Short mmCIF file of C-alpha atoms in Angstrom, two decimals:
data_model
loop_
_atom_site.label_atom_id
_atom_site.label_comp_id
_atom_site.label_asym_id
_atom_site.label_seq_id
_atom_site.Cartn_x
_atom_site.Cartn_y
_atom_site.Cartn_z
CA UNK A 1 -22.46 11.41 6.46
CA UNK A 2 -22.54 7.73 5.79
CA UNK A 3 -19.46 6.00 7.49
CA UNK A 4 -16.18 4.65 5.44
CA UNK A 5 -13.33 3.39 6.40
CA UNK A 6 -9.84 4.78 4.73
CA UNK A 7 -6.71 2.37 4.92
CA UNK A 8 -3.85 4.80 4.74
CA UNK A 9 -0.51 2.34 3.04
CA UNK A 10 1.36 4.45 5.81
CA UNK A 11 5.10 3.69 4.59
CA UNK A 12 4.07 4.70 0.78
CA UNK A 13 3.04 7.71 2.25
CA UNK A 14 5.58 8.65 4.71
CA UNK A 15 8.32 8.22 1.88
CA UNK A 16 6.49 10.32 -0.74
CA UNK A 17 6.16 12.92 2.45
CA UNK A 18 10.22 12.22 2.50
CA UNK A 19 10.76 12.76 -0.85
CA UNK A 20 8.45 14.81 -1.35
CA UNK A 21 9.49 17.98 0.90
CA UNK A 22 12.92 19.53 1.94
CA UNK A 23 14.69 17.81 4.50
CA UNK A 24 16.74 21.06 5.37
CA UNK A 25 13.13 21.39 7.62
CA UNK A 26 14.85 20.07 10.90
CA UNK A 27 13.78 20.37 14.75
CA UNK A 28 16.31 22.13 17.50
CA UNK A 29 17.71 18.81 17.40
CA UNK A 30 19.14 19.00 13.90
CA UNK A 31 16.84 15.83 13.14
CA UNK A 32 14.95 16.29 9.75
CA UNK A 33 11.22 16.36 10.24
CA UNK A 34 9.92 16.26 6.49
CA UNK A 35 8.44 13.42 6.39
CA UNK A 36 6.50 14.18 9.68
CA UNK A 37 5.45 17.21 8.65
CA UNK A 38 4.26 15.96 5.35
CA UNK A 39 2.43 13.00 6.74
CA UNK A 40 0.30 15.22 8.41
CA UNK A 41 -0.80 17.37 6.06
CA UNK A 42 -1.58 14.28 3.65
CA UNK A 43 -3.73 12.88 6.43
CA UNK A 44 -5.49 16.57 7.23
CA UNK A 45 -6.50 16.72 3.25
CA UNK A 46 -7.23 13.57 2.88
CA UNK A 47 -9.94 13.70 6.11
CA UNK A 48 -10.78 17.18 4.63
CA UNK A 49 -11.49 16.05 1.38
CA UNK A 50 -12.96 12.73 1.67
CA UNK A 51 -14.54 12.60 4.83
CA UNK A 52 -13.79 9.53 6.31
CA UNK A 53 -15.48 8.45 9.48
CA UNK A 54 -12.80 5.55 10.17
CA UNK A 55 -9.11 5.79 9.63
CA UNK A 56 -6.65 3.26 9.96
CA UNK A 57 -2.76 3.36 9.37
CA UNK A 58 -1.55 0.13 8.08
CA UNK A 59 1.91 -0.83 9.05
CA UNK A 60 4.68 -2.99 7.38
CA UNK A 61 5.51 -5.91 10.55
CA UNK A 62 7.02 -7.15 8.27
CA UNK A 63 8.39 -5.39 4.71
CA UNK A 64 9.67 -7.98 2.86
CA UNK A 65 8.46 -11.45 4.58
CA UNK A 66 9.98 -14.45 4.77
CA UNK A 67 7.51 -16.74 3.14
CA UNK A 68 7.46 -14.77 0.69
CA UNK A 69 11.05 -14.78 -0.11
CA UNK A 70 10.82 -18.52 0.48
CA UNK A 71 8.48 -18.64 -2.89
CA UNK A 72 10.42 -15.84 -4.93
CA UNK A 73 14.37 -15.47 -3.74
CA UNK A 74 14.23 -11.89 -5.40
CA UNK A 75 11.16 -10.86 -4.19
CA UNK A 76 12.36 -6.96 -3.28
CA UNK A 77 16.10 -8.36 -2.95
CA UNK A 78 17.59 -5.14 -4.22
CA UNK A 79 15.91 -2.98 -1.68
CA UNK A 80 17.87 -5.37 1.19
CA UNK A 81 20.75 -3.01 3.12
CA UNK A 82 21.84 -5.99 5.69
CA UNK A 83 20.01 -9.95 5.60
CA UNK A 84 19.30 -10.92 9.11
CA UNK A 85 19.86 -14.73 9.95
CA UNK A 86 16.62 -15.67 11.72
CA UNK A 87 14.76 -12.33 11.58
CA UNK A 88 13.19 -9.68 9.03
CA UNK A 89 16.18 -8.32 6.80
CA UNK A 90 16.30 -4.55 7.31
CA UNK A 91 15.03 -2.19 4.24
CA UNK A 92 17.04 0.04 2.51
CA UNK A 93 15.52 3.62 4.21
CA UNK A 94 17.77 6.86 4.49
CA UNK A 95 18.63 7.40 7.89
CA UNK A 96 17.27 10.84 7.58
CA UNK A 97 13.62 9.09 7.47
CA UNK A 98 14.46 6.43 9.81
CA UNK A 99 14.96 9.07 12.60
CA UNK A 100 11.66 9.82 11.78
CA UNK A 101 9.67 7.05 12.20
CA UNK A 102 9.11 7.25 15.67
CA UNK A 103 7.97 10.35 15.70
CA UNK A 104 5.08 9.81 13.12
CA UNK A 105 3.86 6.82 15.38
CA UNK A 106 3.80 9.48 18.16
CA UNK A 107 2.11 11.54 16.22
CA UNK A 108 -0.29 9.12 14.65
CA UNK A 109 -0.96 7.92 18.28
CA UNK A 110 -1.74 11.26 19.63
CA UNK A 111 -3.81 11.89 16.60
CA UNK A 112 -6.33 8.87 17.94
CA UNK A 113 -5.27 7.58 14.39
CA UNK A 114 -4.48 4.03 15.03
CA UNK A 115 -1.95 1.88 13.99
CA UNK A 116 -2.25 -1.54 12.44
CA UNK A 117 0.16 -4.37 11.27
CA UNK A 118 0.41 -8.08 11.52
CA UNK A 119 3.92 -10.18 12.41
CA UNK A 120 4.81 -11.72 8.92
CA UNK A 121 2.73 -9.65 6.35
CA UNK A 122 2.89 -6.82 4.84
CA UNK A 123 0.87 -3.39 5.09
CA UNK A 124 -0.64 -4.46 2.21
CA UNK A 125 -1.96 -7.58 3.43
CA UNK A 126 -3.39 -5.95 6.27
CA UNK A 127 -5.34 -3.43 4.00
CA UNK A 128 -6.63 -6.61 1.58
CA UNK A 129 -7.32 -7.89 5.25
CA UNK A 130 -9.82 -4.76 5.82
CA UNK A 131 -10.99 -3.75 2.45
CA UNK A 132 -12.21 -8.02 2.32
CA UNK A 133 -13.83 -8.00 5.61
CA UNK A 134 -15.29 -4.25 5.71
CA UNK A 135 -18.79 -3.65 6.13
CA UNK A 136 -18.48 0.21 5.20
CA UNK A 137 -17.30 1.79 1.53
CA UNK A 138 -13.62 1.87 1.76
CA UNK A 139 -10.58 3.97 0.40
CA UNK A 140 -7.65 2.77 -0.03
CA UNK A 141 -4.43 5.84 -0.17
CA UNK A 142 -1.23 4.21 -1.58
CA UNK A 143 1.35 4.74 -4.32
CA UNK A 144 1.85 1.19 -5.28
CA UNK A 145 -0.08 -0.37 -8.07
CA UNK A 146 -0.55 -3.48 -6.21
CA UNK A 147 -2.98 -2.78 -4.08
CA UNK A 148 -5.28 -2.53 -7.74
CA UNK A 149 -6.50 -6.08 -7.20
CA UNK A 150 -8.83 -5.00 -4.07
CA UNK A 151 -10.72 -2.63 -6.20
CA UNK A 152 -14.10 -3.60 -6.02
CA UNK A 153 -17.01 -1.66 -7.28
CA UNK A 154 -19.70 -3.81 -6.38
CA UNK A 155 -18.37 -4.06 -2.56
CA UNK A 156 -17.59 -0.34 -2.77
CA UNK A 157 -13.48 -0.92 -2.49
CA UNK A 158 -11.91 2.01 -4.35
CA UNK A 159 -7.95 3.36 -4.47
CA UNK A 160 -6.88 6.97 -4.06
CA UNK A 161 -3.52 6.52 -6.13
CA UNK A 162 -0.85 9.17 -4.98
CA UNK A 163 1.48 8.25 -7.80
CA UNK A 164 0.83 11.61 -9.04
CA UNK A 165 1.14 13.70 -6.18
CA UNK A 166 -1.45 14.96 -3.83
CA UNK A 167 -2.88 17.17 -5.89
CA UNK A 168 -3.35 15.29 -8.55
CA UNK A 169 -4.60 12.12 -6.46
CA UNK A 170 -6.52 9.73 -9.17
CA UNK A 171 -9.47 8.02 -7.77
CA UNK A 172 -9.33 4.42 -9.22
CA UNK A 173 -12.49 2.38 -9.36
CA UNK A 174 -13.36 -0.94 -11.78
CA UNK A 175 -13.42 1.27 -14.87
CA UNK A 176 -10.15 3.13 -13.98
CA UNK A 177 -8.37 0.14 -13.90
CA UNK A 178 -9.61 -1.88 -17.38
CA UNK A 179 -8.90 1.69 -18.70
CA UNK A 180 -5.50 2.26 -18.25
CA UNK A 181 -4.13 -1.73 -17.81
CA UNK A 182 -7.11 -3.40 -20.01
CA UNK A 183 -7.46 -5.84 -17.15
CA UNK A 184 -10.20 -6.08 -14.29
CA UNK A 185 -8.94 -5.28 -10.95
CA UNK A 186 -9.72 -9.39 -10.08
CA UNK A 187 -6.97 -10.06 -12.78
CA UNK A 188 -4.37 -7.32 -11.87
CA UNK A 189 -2.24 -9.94 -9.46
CA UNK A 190 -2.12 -12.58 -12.57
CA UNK A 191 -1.03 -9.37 -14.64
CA UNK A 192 1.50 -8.55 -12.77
CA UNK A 193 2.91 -11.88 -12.30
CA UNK A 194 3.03 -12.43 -16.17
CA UNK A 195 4.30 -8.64 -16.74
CA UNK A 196 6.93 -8.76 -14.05
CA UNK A 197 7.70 -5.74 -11.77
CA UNK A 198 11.63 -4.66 -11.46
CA UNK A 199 10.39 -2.47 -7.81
CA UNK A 200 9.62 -5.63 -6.42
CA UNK A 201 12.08 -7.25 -7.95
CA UNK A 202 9.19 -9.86 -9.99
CA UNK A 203 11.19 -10.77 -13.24
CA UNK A 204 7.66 -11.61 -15.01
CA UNK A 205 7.55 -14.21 -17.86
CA UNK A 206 10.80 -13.07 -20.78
CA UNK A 207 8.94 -12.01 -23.66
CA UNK A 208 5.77 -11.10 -22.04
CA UNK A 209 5.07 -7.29 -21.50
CA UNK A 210 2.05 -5.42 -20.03
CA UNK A 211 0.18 -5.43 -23.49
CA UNK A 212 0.73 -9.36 -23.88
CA UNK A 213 0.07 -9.89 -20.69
CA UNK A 214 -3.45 -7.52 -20.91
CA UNK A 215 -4.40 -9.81 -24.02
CA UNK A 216 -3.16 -13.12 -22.67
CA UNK A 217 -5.97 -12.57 -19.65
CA UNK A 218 -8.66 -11.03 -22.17
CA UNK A 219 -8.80 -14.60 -24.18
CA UNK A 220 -7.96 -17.18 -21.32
CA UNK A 221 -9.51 -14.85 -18.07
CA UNK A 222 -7.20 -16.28 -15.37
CA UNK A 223 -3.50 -17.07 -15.30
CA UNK A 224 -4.67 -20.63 -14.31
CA UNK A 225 -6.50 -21.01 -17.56
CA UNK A 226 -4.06 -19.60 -19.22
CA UNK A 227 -1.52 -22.58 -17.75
CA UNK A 228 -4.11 -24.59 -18.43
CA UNK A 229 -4.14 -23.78 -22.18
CA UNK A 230 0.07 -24.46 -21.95
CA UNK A 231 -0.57 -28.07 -21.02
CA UNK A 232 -3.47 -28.75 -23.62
CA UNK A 233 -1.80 -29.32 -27.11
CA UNK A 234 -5.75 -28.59 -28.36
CA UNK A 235 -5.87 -24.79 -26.98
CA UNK A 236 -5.28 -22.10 -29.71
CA UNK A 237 -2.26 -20.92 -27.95
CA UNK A 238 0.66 -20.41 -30.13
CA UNK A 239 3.76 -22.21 -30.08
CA UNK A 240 6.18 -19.44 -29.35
CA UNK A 241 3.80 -18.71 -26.63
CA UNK A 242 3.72 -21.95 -24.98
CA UNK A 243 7.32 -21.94 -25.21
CA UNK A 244 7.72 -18.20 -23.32
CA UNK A 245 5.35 -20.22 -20.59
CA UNK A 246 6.70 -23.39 -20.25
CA UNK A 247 9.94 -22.23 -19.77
CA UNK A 248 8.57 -19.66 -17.11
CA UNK A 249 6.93 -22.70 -15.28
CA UNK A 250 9.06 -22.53 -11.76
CA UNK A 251 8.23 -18.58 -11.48
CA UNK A 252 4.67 -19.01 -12.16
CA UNK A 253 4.47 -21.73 -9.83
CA UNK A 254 5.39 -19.60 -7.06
CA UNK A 255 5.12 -16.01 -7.94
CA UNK A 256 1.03 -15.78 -8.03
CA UNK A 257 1.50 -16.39 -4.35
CA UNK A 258 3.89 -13.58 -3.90
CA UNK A 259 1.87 -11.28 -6.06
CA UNK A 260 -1.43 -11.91 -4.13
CA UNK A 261 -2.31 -9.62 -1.50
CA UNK A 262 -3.87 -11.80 1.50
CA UNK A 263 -7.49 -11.12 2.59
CA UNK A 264 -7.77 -13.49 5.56
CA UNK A 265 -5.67 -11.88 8.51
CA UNK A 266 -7.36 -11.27 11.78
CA UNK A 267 -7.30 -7.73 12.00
CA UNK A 268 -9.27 -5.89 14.81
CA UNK A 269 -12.43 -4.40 13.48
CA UNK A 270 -12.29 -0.94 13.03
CA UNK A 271 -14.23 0.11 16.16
CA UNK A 272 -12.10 -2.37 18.13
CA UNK A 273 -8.85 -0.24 16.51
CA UNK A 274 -10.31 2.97 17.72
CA UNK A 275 -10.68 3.79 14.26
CA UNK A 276 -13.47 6.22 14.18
CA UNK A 277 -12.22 9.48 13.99
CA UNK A 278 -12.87 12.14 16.37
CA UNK A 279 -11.84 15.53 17.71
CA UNK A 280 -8.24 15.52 19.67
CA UNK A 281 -9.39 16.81 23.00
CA UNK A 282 -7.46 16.92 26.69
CA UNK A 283 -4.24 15.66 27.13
CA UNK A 284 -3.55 14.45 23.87
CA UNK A 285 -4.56 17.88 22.12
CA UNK A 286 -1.88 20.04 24.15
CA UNK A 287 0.58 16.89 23.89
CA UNK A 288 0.18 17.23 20.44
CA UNK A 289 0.12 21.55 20.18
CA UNK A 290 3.41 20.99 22.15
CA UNK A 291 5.18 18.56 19.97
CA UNK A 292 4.48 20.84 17.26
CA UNK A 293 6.49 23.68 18.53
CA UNK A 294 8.98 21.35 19.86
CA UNK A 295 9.58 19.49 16.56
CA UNK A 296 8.92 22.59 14.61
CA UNK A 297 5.93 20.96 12.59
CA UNK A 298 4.84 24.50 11.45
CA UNK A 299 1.30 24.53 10.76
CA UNK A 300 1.33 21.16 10.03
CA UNK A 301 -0.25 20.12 12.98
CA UNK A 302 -2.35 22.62 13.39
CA UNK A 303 -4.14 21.33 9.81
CA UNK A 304 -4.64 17.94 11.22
CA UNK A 305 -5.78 19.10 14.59
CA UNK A 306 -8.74 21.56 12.15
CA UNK A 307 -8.80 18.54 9.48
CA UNK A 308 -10.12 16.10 12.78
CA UNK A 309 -12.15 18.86 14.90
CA UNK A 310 -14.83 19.06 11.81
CA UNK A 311 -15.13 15.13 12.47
CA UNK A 312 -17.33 13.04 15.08
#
Protein backbone atom coordinates (compact mmCIF):
# COMPACT_ATOMS: atom_id res chain seq x y z
CA UNK A 1 0.00 0.00 0.00
CA UNK A 2 1.19 3.42 -0.95
CA UNK A 3 1.93 5.51 2.28
CA UNK A 4 -0.50 8.52 3.66
CA UNK A 5 -0.43 10.35 6.35
CA UNK A 6 -3.90 10.90 8.50
CA UNK A 7 -4.05 14.08 10.84
CA UNK A 8 -6.55 13.03 13.43
CA UNK A 9 -8.22 16.92 14.90
CA UNK A 10 -7.86 14.87 18.27
CA UNK A 11 -10.11 17.26 20.56
CA UNK A 12 -13.07 17.19 17.76
CA UNK A 13 -12.83 13.71 18.13
CA UNK A 14 -12.48 13.03 21.71
CA UNK A 15 -15.69 15.27 22.35
CA UNK A 16 -17.87 13.57 19.69
CA UNK A 17 -16.42 10.18 21.54
CA UNK A 18 -17.86 12.24 24.81
CA UNK A 19 -20.94 12.99 23.49
CA UNK A 20 -21.24 10.52 21.60
CA UNK A 21 -21.39 7.40 24.14
CA UNK A 22 -22.80 6.94 27.75
CA UNK A 23 -20.82 8.29 30.37
CA UNK A 24 -22.52 5.90 32.99
CA UNK A 25 -19.35 3.61 31.31
CA UNK A 26 -16.96 4.37 34.35
CA UNK A 27 -13.64 2.53 35.63
CA UNK A 28 -13.44 1.03 39.47
CA UNK A 29 -12.62 4.49 40.11
CA UNK A 30 -16.05 5.92 39.38
CA UNK A 31 -14.18 8.13 36.63
CA UNK A 32 -16.18 8.09 33.26
CA UNK A 33 -14.18 6.54 30.48
CA UNK A 34 -16.47 7.33 27.33
CA UNK A 35 -14.61 9.33 25.66
CA UNK A 36 -11.55 6.95 25.99
CA UNK A 37 -13.26 4.22 24.98
CA UNK A 38 -14.72 5.92 22.00
CA UNK A 39 -11.50 7.44 20.85
CA UNK A 40 -10.26 4.20 20.33
CA UNK A 41 -12.58 2.65 18.43
CA UNK A 42 -12.69 5.83 16.03
CA UNK A 43 -8.96 5.43 15.60
CA UNK A 44 -9.23 1.31 15.11
CA UNK A 45 -11.94 2.05 12.11
CA UNK A 46 -10.47 4.67 10.86
CA UNK A 47 -6.83 2.58 10.43
CA UNK A 48 -9.19 -0.32 9.41
CA UNK A 49 -10.88 1.43 6.87
CA UNK A 50 -8.51 3.74 5.36
CA UNK A 51 -5.29 2.30 5.78
CA UNK A 52 -3.09 4.81 6.78
CA UNK A 53 0.60 4.17 6.99
CA UNK A 54 1.26 7.47 9.17
CA UNK A 55 -0.90 8.75 11.94
CA UNK A 56 -0.58 11.75 13.79
CA UNK A 57 -2.80 13.24 16.68
CA UNK A 58 -2.87 16.92 16.51
CA UNK A 59 -3.20 18.71 19.76
CA UNK A 60 -4.74 22.12 20.81
CA UNK A 61 -1.33 24.00 22.84
CA UNK A 62 -3.20 26.35 22.65
CA UNK A 63 -7.36 26.39 22.06
CA UNK A 64 -8.18 29.71 21.73
CA UNK A 65 -4.74 31.79 21.19
CA UNK A 66 -3.91 34.92 22.12
CA UNK A 67 -3.04 36.55 18.88
CA UNK A 68 -5.80 35.56 17.76
CA UNK A 69 -8.00 37.11 20.28
CA UNK A 70 -5.75 40.13 19.88
CA UNK A 71 -7.27 40.45 16.08
CA UNK A 72 -10.98 39.32 16.95
CA UNK A 73 -11.97 40.03 20.90
CA UNK A 74 -14.81 37.35 20.38
CA UNK A 75 -12.99 34.97 18.66
CA UNK A 76 -14.59 31.68 20.70
CA UNK A 77 -15.35 34.15 23.76
CA UNK A 78 -18.45 32.25 24.74
CA UNK A 79 -16.72 28.96 25.06
CA UNK A 80 -14.28 30.86 27.92
CA UNK A 81 -15.13 29.22 31.68
CA UNK A 82 -12.26 31.43 33.58
CA UNK A 83 -9.73 34.30 31.46
CA UNK A 84 -6.26 33.80 32.68
CA UNK A 85 -4.13 37.10 33.07
CA UNK A 86 -0.90 36.21 31.25
CA UNK A 87 -1.71 32.64 30.11
CA UNK A 88 -4.19 30.54 27.79
CA UNK A 89 -7.85 31.11 29.21
CA UNK A 90 -9.22 27.68 30.11
CA UNK A 91 -12.11 26.10 27.71
CA UNK A 92 -15.34 25.39 28.72
CA UNK A 93 -14.98 21.17 28.91
CA UNK A 94 -17.22 19.04 31.37
CA UNK A 95 -15.22 17.82 34.02
CA UNK A 96 -16.42 14.39 33.22
CA UNK A 97 -14.10 14.67 29.91
CA UNK A 98 -11.45 16.58 31.52
CA UNK A 99 -10.71 13.56 33.83
CA UNK A 100 -10.22 11.98 30.77
CA UNK A 101 -7.76 13.57 28.98
CA UNK A 102 -4.92 12.12 30.46
CA UNK A 103 -5.80 8.97 29.97
CA UNK A 104 -6.27 9.21 26.10
CA UNK A 105 -2.63 10.70 25.92
CA UNK A 106 -1.66 7.48 27.78
CA UNK A 107 -3.35 5.66 25.61
CA UNK A 108 -2.41 7.42 22.43
CA UNK A 109 1.24 7.11 23.71
CA UNK A 110 1.12 3.47 24.29
CA UNK A 111 -0.60 3.11 21.00
CA UNK A 112 2.92 4.45 19.24
CA UNK A 113 0.28 7.07 17.98
CA UNK A 114 2.04 10.28 18.48
CA UNK A 115 1.09 13.40 19.68
CA UNK A 116 1.58 16.79 18.10
CA UNK A 117 0.89 20.50 19.04
CA UNK A 118 2.65 23.78 18.87
CA UNK A 119 2.75 26.61 21.95
CA UNK A 120 0.35 29.37 20.55
CA UNK A 121 -1.66 27.61 17.71
CA UNK A 122 -4.18 25.64 17.40
CA UNK A 123 -4.65 21.82 16.36
CA UNK A 124 -5.73 23.12 13.39
CA UNK A 125 -2.79 25.01 12.53
CA UNK A 126 -0.69 22.18 13.15
CA UNK A 127 -2.73 19.96 10.65
CA UNK A 128 -2.59 23.06 7.81
CA UNK A 129 1.13 22.79 9.09
CA UNK A 130 1.26 18.96 7.78
CA UNK A 131 -1.30 18.70 5.10
CA UNK A 132 1.08 22.07 3.43
CA UNK A 133 4.33 20.44 3.91
CA UNK A 134 3.36 16.59 3.29
CA UNK A 135 4.95 14.68 0.73
CA UNK A 136 2.34 11.68 1.01
CA UNK A 137 -1.73 11.85 0.18
CA UNK A 138 -3.22 13.03 3.34
CA UNK A 139 -6.56 12.69 5.39
CA UNK A 140 -7.65 14.93 7.39
CA UNK A 141 -10.57 13.43 10.40
CA UNK A 142 -12.34 16.45 12.02
CA UNK A 143 -15.83 17.76 12.71
CA UNK A 144 -15.18 21.37 12.09
CA UNK A 145 -15.79 22.92 8.75
CA UNK A 146 -12.73 24.90 8.95
CA UNK A 147 -10.33 22.76 8.23
CA UNK A 148 -12.26 22.85 4.35
CA UNK A 149 -9.70 25.37 3.15
CA UNK A 150 -6.72 22.61 3.11
CA UNK A 151 -8.61 20.51 0.71
CA UNK A 152 -6.55 20.10 -2.10
CA UNK A 153 -7.12 17.73 -4.93
CA UNK A 154 -4.26 18.39 -6.94
CA UNK A 155 -1.77 17.89 -3.77
CA UNK A 156 -3.97 14.96 -2.73
CA UNK A 157 -5.30 16.85 0.73
CA UNK A 158 -8.76 15.42 1.41
CA UNK A 159 -11.21 15.69 4.78
CA UNK A 160 -13.01 12.77 6.40
CA UNK A 161 -15.89 15.01 7.95
CA UNK A 162 -17.38 13.28 11.15
CA UNK A 163 -20.18 15.80 11.39
CA UNK A 164 -22.38 13.00 10.64
CA UNK A 165 -21.24 10.38 12.76
CA UNK A 166 -18.85 7.61 12.11
CA UNK A 167 -20.82 5.79 10.10
CA UNK A 168 -21.82 8.11 7.99
CA UNK A 169 -18.21 9.80 7.67
CA UNK A 170 -18.38 12.06 4.26
CA UNK A 171 -15.21 12.07 2.37
CA UNK A 172 -14.77 15.74 1.18
CA UNK A 173 -12.55 16.45 -1.79
CA UNK A 174 -12.54 19.81 -4.30
CA UNK A 175 -15.91 18.81 -5.74
CA UNK A 176 -17.50 18.06 -2.30
CA UNK A 177 -16.87 21.31 -1.21
CA UNK A 178 -18.11 23.72 -4.43
CA UNK A 179 -21.06 21.24 -4.08
CA UNK A 180 -22.46 21.82 -0.95
CA UNK A 181 -20.93 25.69 -0.15
CA UNK A 182 -20.55 26.78 -4.04
CA UNK A 183 -17.07 27.91 -3.09
CA UNK A 184 -13.54 26.25 -3.80
CA UNK A 185 -11.88 24.95 -0.81
CA UNK A 186 -9.00 28.02 -1.56
CA UNK A 187 -12.00 30.44 -0.87
CA UNK A 188 -13.68 28.68 2.15
CA UNK A 189 -11.57 31.00 4.87
CA UNK A 190 -12.83 34.33 2.88
CA UNK A 191 -16.38 32.54 3.09
CA UNK A 192 -16.42 32.14 6.31
CA UNK A 193 -15.16 35.43 7.26
CA UNK A 194 -17.96 37.17 5.16
CA UNK A 195 -20.68 34.46 6.42
CA UNK A 196 -19.71 34.68 10.04
CA UNK A 197 -19.66 31.58 12.35
CA UNK A 198 -21.63 31.94 15.91
CA UNK A 199 -19.26 28.43 17.21
CA UNK A 200 -16.41 30.50 16.90
CA UNK A 201 -17.95 33.29 17.85
CA UNK A 202 -17.06 35.19 13.99
CA UNK A 203 -20.05 37.71 13.71
CA UNK A 204 -19.48 37.74 9.71
CA UNK A 205 -20.46 40.87 7.69
CA UNK A 206 -24.68 41.94 8.91
CA UNK A 207 -26.56 41.24 5.94
CA UNK A 208 -24.32 38.80 4.36
CA UNK A 209 -25.32 35.02 4.61
CA UNK A 210 -23.70 31.84 3.20
CA UNK A 211 -25.55 32.26 -0.25
CA UNK A 212 -24.31 36.03 -0.56
CA UNK A 213 -21.31 35.28 0.59
CA UNK A 214 -21.00 32.00 -2.10
CA UNK A 215 -21.95 34.63 -4.92
CA UNK A 216 -19.95 37.58 -3.62
CA UNK A 217 -16.62 35.14 -4.18
CA UNK A 218 -18.08 33.61 -7.57
CA UNK A 219 -17.96 37.32 -9.29
CA UNK A 220 -14.94 39.00 -7.38
CA UNK A 221 -12.80 35.39 -6.55
CA UNK A 222 -11.08 36.64 -3.37
CA UNK A 223 -12.30 38.64 -0.39
CA UNK A 224 -9.40 41.04 -1.30
CA UNK A 225 -10.94 41.73 -4.66
CA UNK A 226 -13.95 41.88 -3.37
CA UNK A 227 -12.58 44.96 -0.88
CA UNK A 228 -11.05 46.01 -3.67
CA UNK A 229 -14.30 46.45 -5.65
CA UNK A 230 -15.68 48.49 -2.15
CA UNK A 231 -13.04 51.15 -2.67
CA UNK A 232 -13.46 51.51 -6.59
CA UNK A 233 -16.64 53.70 -7.22
CA UNK A 234 -16.19 52.03 -11.05
CA UNK A 235 -16.80 48.21 -9.85
CA UNK A 236 -20.39 46.91 -10.51
CA UNK A 237 -20.90 46.41 -6.88
CA UNK A 238 -24.11 47.68 -5.61
CA UNK A 239 -24.63 50.36 -3.28
CA UNK A 240 -26.38 48.56 -0.50
CA UNK A 241 -23.55 46.22 -0.86
CA UNK A 242 -20.77 48.53 -0.46
CA UNK A 243 -22.55 49.88 2.37
CA UNK A 244 -22.95 46.14 4.26
CA UNK A 245 -18.88 46.22 3.54
CA UNK A 246 -17.77 49.40 4.38
CA UNK A 247 -19.36 49.39 7.48
CA UNK A 248 -17.86 45.81 8.18
CA UNK A 249 -14.34 47.33 7.41
CA UNK A 250 -12.63 46.85 11.13
CA UNK A 251 -13.84 42.98 11.15
CA UNK A 252 -12.60 42.30 7.79
CA UNK A 253 -9.48 43.89 8.53
CA UNK A 254 -8.71 41.48 11.11
CA UNK A 255 -10.90 38.50 10.90
CA UNK A 256 -9.26 36.86 7.53
CA UNK A 257 -6.34 36.43 9.85
CA UNK A 258 -8.33 34.66 12.46
CA UNK A 259 -10.14 32.59 9.93
CA UNK A 260 -6.91 31.36 8.19
CA UNK A 261 -5.52 28.21 9.24
CA UNK A 262 -1.53 28.64 9.30
CA UNK A 263 0.61 26.40 7.03
CA UNK A 264 4.11 27.46 8.10
CA UNK A 265 4.73 25.89 11.68
CA UNK A 266 7.74 23.72 12.18
CA UNK A 267 6.27 20.56 12.85
CA UNK A 268 8.49 17.37 13.03
CA UNK A 269 8.17 15.33 9.90
CA UNK A 270 6.20 12.47 10.26
CA UNK A 271 9.00 9.88 10.53
CA UNK A 272 10.71 12.22 13.03
CA UNK A 273 7.06 12.01 15.11
CA UNK A 274 7.19 8.28 15.02
CA UNK A 275 4.30 8.51 12.92
CA UNK A 276 4.36 5.39 10.92
CA UNK A 277 2.19 3.03 12.30
CA UNK A 278 3.10 -0.28 13.45
CA UNK A 279 2.16 -3.32 15.52
CA UNK A 280 2.09 -2.63 19.55
CA UNK A 281 4.59 -5.21 20.62
CA UNK A 282 6.55 -5.76 24.26
CA UNK A 283 6.03 -3.64 26.98
CA UNK A 284 3.75 -1.31 25.57
CA UNK A 285 1.29 -4.15 24.26
CA UNK A 286 0.69 -5.72 27.89
CA UNK A 287 0.83 -1.98 29.33
CA UNK A 288 -1.81 -1.35 27.15
CA UNK A 289 -3.94 -5.10 27.56
CA UNK A 290 -3.62 -4.04 31.27
CA UNK A 291 -4.99 -0.59 31.19
CA UNK A 292 -7.81 -2.00 29.43
CA UNK A 293 -9.00 -4.18 32.19
CA UNK A 294 -8.02 -1.64 34.64
CA UNK A 295 -9.99 1.23 33.05
CA UNK A 296 -12.61 -1.13 31.87
CA UNK A 297 -12.12 -0.13 28.07
CA UNK A 298 -14.12 -3.29 27.05
CA UNK A 299 -13.11 -4.37 23.75
CA UNK A 300 -12.16 -1.16 22.90
CA UNK A 301 -8.71 -1.74 23.08
CA UNK A 302 -8.60 -4.81 21.93
CA UNK A 303 -9.99 -3.20 18.31
CA UNK A 304 -7.14 -0.84 18.20
CA UNK A 305 -4.56 -3.31 19.28
CA UNK A 306 -6.25 -5.78 15.84
CA UNK A 307 -6.93 -2.32 13.90
CA UNK A 308 -2.68 -1.66 14.29
CA UNK A 309 -1.39 -5.48 14.18
CA UNK A 310 -2.70 -5.66 10.30
CA UNK A 311 -0.27 -2.51 9.86
CA UNK A 312 3.68 -2.28 9.20
Amino acid sequence: MPDRLMLLDTASLYFRAFYGVPDSIRRGDGTPVNAVRGLADMIARLTSEFSPSHLVACWDDDWRPQWRVDLLPSYKEHRVAHVVDGGSDIEVVPDALEAQIPMIRRMLALAGIPVVGVPGYEADDVIGSYAAQATMPVHVVTGDRDLFQVIDDARQVRVLYTAGGMKNLKDMDDAAVVAKYRVLPEQYADYATLRGDSSDGLPGVAGIGEKTAASLLAEFGTLESLQAAVEDRSSELSAAMRAKLTAAADYLASAPSVVRIVRDLDVPSPEDAGARLAPVTGDRRAELESLAGEWNLGGSVRRLIDSLDSTG
